[in-house]
Short mmCIF file of C-alpha atoms in Angstrom, two decimals:
data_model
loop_
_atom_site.label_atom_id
_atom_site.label_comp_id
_atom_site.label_asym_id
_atom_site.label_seq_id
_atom_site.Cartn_x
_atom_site.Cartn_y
_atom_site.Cartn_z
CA UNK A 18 98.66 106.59 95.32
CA UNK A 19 100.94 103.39 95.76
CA UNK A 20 103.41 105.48 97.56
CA UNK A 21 101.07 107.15 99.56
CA UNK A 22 98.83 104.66 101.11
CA UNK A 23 99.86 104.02 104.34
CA UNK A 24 99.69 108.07 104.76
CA UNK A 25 96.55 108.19 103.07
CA UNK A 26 94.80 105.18 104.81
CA UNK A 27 96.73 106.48 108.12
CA UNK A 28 94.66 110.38 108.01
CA UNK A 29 91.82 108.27 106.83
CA UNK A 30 91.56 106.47 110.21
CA UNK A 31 91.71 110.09 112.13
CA UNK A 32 88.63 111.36 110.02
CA UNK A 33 87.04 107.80 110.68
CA UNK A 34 87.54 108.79 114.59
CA UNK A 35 86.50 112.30 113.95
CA UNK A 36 83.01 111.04 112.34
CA UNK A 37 82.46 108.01 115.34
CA UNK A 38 82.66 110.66 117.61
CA UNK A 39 80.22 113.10 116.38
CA UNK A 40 77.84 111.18 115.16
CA UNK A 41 77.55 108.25 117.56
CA UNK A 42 74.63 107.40 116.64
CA UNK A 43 74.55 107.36 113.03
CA UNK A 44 72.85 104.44 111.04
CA UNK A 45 75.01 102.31 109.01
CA UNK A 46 74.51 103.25 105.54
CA UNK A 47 75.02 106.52 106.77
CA UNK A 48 78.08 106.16 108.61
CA UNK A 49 79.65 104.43 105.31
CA UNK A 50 79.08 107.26 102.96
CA UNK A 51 80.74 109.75 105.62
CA UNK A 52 83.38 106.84 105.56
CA UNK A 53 83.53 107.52 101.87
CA UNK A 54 83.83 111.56 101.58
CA UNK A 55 86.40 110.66 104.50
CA UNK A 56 88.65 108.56 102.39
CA UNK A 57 87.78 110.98 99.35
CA UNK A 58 89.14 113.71 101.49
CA UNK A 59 91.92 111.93 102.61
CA UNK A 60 93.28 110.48 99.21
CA UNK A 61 92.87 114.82 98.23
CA UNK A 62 95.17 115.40 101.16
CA UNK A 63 98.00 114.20 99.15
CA UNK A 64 96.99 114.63 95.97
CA UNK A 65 97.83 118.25 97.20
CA UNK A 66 100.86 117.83 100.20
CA UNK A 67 103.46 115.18 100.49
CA UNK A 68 103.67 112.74 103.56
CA UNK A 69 106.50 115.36 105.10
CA UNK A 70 103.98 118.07 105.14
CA UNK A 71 101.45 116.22 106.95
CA UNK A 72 103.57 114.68 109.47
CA UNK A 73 101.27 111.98 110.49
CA UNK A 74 104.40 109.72 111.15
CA UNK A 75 106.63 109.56 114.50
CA UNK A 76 109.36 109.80 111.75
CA UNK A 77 108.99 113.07 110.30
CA UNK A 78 107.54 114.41 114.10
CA UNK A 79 110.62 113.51 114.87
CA UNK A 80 113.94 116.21 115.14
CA UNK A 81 116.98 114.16 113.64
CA UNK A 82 119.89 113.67 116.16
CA UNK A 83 123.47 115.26 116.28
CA UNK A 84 122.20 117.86 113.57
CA UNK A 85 122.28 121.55 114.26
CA UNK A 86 119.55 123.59 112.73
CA UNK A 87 120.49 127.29 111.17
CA UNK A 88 118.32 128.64 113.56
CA UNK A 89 120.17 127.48 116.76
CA UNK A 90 123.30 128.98 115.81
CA UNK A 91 124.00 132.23 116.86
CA UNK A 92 126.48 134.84 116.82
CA UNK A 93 127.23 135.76 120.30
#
């Protein structure tokens, strides 16, 4: 988890958005235990994927520079 965190507290936020915005009007103990299963779900996330898989970084959105891919050279 330590390693994780950012990632973790970083897809947390996007389900936090997710839930304000479908349930606008939700009370406030209400809201918190969506919170919960949200950061439930999210901690999950990587329990099962690493950070590269989810991508939720502009580093690993990002293609590296000066590096040819396998898949761009061809044999023309």
């Amino acid at each position: 988890v330590n390693i994780n965190r950012l990632h973790i507290l970083k897809k947390f936020s996007g389900y936090m958005q997710e839930i304000d915005e479908k349930y606008p009007d939700l009370n406030v103990s209400d809201k918190l235990s969506h919170y919960r299963e949200a950061l439930e779900k999210a901690y999950q996330v990587f329990k099962e994927s690493t950070p590269q898989e989810q991508k939720l970084f502009k580093v690993f959105k990002e293609k590296p520079k000066n590096v040819v891919t396998l898949t761009e050279i061809s044999s023309d």
